[in-house]
Coordinates of C-alpha atoms in Angstrom, one line a residue:
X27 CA 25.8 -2.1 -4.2
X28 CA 24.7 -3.2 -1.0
X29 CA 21.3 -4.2 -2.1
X30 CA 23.1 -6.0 -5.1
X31 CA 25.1 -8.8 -2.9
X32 CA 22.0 -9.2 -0.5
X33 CA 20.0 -10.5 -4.3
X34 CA 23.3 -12.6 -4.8
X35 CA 23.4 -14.8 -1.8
X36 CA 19.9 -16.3 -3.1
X37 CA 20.1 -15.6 -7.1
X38 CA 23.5 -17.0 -7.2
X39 CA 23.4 -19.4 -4.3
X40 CA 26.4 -17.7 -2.7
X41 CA 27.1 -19.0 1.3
X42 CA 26.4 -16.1 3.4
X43 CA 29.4 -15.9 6.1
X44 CA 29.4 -16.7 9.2
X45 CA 29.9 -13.0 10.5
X46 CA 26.9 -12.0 9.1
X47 CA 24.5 -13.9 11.6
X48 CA 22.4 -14.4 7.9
X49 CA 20.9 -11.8 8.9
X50 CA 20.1 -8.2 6.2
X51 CA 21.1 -5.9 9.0
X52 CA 24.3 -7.3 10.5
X53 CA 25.6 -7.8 7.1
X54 CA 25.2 -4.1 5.6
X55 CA 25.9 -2.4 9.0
X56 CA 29.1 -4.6 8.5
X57 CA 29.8 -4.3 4.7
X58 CA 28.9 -0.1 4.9
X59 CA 30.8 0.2 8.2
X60 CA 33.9 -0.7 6.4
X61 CA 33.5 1.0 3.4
X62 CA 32.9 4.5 5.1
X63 CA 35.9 4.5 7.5
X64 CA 38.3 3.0 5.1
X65 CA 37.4 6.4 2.9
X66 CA 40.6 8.3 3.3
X67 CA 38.6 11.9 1.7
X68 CA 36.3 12.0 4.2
X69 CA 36.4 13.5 7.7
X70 CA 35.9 11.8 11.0
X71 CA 32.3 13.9 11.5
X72 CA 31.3 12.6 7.8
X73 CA 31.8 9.5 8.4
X74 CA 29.8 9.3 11.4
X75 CA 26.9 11.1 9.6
X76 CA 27.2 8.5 6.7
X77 CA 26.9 6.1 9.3
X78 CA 23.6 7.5 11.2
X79 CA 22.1 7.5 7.7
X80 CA 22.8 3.8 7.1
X81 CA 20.5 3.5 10.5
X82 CA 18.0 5.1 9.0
X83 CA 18.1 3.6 5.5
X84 CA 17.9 0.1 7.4
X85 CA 14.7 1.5 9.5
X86 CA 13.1 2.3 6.2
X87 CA 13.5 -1.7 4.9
X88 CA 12.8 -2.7 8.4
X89 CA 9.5 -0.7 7.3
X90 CA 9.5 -2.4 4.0
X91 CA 9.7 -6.1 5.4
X92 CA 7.5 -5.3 8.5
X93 CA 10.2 -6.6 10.8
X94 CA 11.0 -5.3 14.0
X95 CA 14.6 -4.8 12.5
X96 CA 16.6 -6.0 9.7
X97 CA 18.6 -8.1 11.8
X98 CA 16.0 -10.4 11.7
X99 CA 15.4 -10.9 8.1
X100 CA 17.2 -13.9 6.4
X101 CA 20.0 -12.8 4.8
X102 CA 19.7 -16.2 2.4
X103 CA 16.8 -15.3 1.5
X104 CA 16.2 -11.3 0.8
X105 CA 16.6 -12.6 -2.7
X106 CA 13.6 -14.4 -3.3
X107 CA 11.2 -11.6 -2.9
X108 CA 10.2 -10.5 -6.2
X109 CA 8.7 -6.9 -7.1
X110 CA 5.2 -7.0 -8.8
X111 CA 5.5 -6.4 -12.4
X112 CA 3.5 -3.3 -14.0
X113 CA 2.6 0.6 -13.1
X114 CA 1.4 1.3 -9.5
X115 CA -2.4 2.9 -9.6
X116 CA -4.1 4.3 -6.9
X117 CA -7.5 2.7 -6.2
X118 CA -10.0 5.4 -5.9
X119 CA -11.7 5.2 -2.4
X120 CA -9.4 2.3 -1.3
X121 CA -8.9 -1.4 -1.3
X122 CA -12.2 -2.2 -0.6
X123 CA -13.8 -1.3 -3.9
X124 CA -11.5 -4.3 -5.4
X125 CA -13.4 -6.4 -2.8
X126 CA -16.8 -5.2 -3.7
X127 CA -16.3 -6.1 -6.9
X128 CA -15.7 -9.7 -6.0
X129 CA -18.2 -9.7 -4.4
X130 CA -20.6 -9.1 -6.8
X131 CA -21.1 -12.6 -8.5
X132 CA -21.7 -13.6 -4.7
X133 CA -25.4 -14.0 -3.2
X134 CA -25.0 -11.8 -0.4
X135 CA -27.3 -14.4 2.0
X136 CA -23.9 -16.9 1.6
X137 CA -21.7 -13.9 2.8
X138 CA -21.5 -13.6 7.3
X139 CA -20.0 -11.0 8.5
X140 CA -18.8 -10.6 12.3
X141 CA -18.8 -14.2 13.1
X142 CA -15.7 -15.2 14.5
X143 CA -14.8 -18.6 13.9
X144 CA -13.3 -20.4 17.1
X145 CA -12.6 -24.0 15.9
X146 CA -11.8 -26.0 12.2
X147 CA -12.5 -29.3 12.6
X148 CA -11.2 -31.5 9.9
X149 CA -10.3 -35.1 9.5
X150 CA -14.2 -35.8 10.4
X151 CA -13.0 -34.8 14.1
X152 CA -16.5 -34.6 15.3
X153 CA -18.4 -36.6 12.8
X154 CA -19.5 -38.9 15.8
X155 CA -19.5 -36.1 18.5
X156 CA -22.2 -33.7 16.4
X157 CA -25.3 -35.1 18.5
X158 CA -23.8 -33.4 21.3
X159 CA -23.9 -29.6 20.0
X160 CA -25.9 -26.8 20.5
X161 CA -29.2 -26.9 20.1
X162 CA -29.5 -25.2 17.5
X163 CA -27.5 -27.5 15.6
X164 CA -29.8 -30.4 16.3
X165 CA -31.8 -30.2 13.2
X166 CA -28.6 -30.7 10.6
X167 CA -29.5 -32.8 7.6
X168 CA -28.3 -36.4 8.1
X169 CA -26.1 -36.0 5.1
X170 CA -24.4 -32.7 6.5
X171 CA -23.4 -34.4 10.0
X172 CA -21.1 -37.0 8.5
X173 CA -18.9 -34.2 6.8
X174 CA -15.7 -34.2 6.3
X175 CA -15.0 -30.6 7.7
X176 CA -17.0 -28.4 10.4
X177 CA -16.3 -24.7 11.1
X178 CA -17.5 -23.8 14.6
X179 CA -18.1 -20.6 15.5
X180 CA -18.0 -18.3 18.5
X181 CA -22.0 -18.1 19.1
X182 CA -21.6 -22.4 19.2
X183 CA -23.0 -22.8 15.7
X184 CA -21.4 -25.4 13.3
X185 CA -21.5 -24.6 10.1
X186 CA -20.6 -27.8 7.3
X187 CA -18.5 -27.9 4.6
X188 CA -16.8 -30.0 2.2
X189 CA -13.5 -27.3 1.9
X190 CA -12.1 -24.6 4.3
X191 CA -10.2 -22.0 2.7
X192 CA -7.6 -20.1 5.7
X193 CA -7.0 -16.4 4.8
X194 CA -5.9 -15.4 8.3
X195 CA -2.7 -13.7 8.6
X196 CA 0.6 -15.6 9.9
X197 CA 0.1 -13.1 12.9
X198 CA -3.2 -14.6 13.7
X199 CA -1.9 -18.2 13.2
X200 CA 1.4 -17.9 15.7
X201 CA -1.1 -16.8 18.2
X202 CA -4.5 -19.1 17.5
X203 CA -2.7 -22.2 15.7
X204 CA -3.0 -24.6 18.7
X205 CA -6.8 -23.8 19.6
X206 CA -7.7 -22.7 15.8
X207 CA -7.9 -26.0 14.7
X208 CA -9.0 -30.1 15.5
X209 CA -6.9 -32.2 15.5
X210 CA -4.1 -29.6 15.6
X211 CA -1.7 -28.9 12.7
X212 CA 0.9 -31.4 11.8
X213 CA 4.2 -30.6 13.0
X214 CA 5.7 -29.8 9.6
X215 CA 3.3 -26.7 9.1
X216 CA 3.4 -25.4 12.9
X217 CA 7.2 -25.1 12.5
X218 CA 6.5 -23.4 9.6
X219 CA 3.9 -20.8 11.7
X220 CA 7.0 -20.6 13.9
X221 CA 10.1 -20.1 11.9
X222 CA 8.7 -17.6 9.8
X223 CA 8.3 -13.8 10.5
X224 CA 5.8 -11.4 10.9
X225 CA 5.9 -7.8 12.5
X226 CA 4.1 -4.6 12.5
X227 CA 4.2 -1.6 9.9
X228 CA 2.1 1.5 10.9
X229 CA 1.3 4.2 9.3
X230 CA 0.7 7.9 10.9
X231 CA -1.3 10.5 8.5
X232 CA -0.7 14.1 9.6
X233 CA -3.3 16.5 7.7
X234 CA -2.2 20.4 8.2
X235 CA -4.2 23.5 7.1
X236 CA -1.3 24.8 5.3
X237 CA 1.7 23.2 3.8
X238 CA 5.4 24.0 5.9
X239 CA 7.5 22.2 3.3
X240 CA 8.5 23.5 0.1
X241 CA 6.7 22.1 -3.2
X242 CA 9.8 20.6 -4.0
X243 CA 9.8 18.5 -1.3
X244 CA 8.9 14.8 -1.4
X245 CA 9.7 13.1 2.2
X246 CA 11.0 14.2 5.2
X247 CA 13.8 11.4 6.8
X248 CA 14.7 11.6 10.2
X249 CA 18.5 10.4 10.4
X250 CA 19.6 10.6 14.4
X251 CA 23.7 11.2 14.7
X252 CA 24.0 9.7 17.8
X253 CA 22.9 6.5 16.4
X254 CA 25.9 5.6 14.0
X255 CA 27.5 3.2 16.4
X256 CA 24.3 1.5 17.6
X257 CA 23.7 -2.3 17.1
X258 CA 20.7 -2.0 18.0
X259 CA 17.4 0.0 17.1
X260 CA 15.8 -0.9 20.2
X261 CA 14.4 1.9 22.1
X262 CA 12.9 2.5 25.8
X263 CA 9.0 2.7 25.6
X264 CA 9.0 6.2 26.0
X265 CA 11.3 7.0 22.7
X266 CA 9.3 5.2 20.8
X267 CA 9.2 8.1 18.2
X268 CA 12.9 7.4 17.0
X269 CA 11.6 4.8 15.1
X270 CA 10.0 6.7 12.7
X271 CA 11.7 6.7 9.8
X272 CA 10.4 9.3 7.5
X273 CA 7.2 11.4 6.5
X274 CA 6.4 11.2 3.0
X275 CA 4.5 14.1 0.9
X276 CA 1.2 12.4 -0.4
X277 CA 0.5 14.3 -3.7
X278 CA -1.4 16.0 -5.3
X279 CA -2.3 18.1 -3.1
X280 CA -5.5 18.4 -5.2
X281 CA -6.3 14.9 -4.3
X282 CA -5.3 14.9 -0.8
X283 CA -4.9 18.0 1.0
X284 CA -1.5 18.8 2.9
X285 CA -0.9 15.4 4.6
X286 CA 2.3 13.8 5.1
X287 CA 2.6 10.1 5.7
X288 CA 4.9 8.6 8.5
X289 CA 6.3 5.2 8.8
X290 CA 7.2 2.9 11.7
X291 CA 7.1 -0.6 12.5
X292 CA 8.3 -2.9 15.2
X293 CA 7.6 -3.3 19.0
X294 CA 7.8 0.9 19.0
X295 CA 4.8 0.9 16.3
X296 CA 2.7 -1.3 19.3
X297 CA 3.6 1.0 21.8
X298 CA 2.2 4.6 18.9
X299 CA -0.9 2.4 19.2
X300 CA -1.1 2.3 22.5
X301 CA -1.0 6.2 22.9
X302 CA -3.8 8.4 22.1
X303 CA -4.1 10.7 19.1
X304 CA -3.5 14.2 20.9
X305 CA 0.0 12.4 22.5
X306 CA 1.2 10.8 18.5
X307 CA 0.4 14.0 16.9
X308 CA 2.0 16.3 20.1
X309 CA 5.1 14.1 19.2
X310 CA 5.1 13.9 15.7
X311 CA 4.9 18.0 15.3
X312 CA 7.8 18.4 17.7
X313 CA 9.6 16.0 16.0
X314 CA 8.9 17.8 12.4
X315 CA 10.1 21.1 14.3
X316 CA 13.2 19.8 15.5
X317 CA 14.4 18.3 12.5
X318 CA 13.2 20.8 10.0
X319 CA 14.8 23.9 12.6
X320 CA 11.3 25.5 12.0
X321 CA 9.7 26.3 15.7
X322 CA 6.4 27.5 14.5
X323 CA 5.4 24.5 12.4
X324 CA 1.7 24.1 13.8
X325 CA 0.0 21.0 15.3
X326 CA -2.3 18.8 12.7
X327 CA -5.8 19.5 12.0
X328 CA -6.4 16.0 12.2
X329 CA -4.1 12.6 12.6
X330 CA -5.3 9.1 11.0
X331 CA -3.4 6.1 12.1
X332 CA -3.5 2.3 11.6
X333 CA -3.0 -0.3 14.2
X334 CA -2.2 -3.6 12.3
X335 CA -0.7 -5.2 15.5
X336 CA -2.8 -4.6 18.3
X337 CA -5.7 -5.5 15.6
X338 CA -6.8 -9.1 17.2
X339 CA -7.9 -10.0 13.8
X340 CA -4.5 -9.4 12.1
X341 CA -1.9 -9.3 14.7
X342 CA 1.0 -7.3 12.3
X343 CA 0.8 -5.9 9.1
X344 CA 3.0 -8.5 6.8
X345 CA 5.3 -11.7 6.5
X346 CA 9.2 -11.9 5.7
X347 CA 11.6 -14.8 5.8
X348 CA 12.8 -14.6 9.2
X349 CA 16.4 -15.9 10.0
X350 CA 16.4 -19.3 9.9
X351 CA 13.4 -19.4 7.6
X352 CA 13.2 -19.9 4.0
X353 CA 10.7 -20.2 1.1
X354 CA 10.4 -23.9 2.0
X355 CA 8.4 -22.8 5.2
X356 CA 6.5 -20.7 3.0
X357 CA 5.3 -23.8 1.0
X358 CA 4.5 -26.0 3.8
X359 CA 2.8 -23.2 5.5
X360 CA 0.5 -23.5 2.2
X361 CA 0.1 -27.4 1.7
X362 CA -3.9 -28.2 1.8
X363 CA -4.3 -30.5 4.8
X364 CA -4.8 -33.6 5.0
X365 CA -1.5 -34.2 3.5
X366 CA -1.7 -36.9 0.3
X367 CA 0.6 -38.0 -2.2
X368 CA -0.7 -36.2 -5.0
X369 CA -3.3 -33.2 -4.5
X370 CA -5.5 -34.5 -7.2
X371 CA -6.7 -37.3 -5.4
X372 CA -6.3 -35.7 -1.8
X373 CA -9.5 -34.2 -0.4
X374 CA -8.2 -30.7 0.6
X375 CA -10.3 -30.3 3.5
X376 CA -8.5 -27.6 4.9
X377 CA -6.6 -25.1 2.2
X378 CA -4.1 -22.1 3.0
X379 CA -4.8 -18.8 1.3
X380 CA -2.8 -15.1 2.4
X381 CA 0.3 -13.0 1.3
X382 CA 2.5 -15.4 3.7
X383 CA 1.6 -18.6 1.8
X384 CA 3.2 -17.1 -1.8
X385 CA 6.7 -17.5 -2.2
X386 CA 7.7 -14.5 -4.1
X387 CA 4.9 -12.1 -4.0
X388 CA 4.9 -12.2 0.4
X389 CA 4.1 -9.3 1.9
X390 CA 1.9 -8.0 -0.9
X391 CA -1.9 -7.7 -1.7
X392 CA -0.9 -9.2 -5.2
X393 CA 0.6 -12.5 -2.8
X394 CA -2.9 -13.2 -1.1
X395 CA -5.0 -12.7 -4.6
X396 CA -2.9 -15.1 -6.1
X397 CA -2.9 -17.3 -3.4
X398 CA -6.5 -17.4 -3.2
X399 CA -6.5 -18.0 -7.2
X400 CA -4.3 -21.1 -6.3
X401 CA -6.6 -22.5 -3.9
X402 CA -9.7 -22.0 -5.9
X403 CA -7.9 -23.4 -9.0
X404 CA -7.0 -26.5 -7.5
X405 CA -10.2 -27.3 -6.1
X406 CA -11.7 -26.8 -9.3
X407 CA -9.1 -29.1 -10.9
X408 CA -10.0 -31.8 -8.3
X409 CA -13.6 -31.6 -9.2
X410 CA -12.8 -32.1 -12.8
X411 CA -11.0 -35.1 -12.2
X412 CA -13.7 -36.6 -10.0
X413 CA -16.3 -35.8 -13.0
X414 CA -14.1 -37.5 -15.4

């Protein structure tokens, strides 16, 4: 029911109130809140556990959204999120077999790999300054040092081209925007950077020699009582664990082994990767015994962990409308640079591509491959019209 009004306030363009800061979290902690202790049947002990698990249930979507908490995810705009149509499949041996196969139709001499770029120049921002680069760059074909666009990298090399398609993540852009690019982003689109969100969700793979949990068991949640008051899910550095939410059973068991899957996000999933393995796992088993009351559930054969946020090259896992964002941001973030009247006759120089540049599919793998699709698409259609 909860869920329900949060699709409402954006669906049905209801005003959100001004109690609930627009914000996921303050809202259902306030709409749940008064639903549990208004329940006459229930004791006060009950209440407070139904309480605690609303915590939890808001760590898990602050897991789903890859915010630090809920209470910073527009309340506005939950709404415009939309789930991917069709099955989920599991990809055998990962993502990056979807990638290879992309890859493919590519030569693989047009493909660099570890060569960070430092500097876009658009706008023909060094057109008249290329005489002056490295040496190595001294020998560019007359024709290439008049281009419109010139990606320099790290080892001083400028590399041409007519079109730049971004694909780094908004986490990457809030920290690299002002020295990422020459002349530096219009104001409309660094607002954009700014206003909308981005956080951390890691994951923490625990792989035992022998099942503890039953085989009817599917996940393991974590709800802690003496949170059920708390406005907060803040924790000191070294509680970091309480913001786990929940270990999931990865099935089969065939396929996998005995591993169960934990979840956490926020500034307490940048302080897991700060820690070393022996310390996560040490916590994560003495966190399984304590809330399963077994004492002699045994220490992991081997832990596997991500590390999204301290990752320089990602800097956070996924976007989400933060509070006082909205899908607008989204589609500015996205506008090809430099900005024209129409896009058929602008030269789209510089073109956005990434989960946090698609309106309804953010935060998804589905987002970025359709927002690459988009980019492509449109400079094909540009093309066309200049062939015509």
């Amino acid at each position: 029911q909860v869920y329900n009004l949060t699709q409402e306030f954006f669906q049905r363009g209801k005003p959100v109130n001004a109690e609930s800061q627009n914000s996921v979290g303050v809202f259902t902690r306030d709409v749940v809140r008064k639903r549990v202790k208004a329940d006459p049947d229930d004791t006060e002990a009950v209440k407070r556990l139904k309480l605690a698990m609303i915590q939890q249930y808001l760590k898990v979507e602050s897991c789903e959204s890859s915010s630090h908490s809920m209470d910073e995810v527009s309340l506005s705009e939950f709404g415009e999120w939309t789930e991917i149509p069709g099955a989920h499949h599991i990809i055998p041996c990962g993502f990056i077999k979807i990638v290879e196969i992309l890859a493919r139709s590519i030569p693989e001499s047009v493909i660099q790999l570890r060569k960070p770029v430092k500097c876009i120049h658009w706008n023909q921002s060094v057109s008249k300054e290329i005489e002056r680069v490295a040496d190595h760059n001294s020998d560019l074909p007359e024709e290439d040092r008049g281009s419109d666009v010139f990606v320099e990298c790290e080892d001083c090399e400028f590399i041409p081209a007519d079109h730049v398609i971004v694909t780094v993540s908004l986490g990457v852009l809030k920290k690299r925007h002002e020295s990422l690019f020459h002349p530096r982003l219009p104001e409309e689109k660094v607002m954009a950077i700014e206003k909308l969100g981005i956080n951390t969700t890691d994951k923490i793979f625990l792989e035992f020699e022998e099942p503890f949990w039953s085989s009817e068991c599917n996940s393991i949640q974590f709800v802690w009582e003496d949170e059920a008051e708390s406005e907060s899910l803040t924790y000191p550095e070294e509680l970091w664990y309480k913001k786990i939410c929940s270990f999931d059973v990865l099935y089969p068991p065939e396929r996998y082994g005995y591993v169960l899957s934990g979840w956490i996000c926020g500034e307490e999933a940048l302080i897991m990767e700060k820690c070393d393995d022996e310390t996560v796992a040490e916590t994560c088993t003495e966190m399984l015994r304590k809330f399963t009351g077994n004492p002699n559930i045994p220490k992991p054969r081997r832990i596997l962990r991500s590390s999204w946020g301290s990752n320089p090259n990602f800097r956070g896992s996924y976007s989400y409308t933060q509070v006082g964002s909205s899908g607008a941001d989204v589609e500015k973030l996205a506008k090809p640079l430099p900005y024209a009247e129409s896009s058929k006759t602008a030269p789209m120089q510089v073109l956005f591509s990434g989960e946090a540049t698609h309106r309804k599919y953010y935060s998804t793998t589905h987002g970025a491959v359709l927002s690459g699709q988009r980019e492509a698409a449109h400079l094909i259609e540009m093309y066309q019209d200049l062939l015509q």
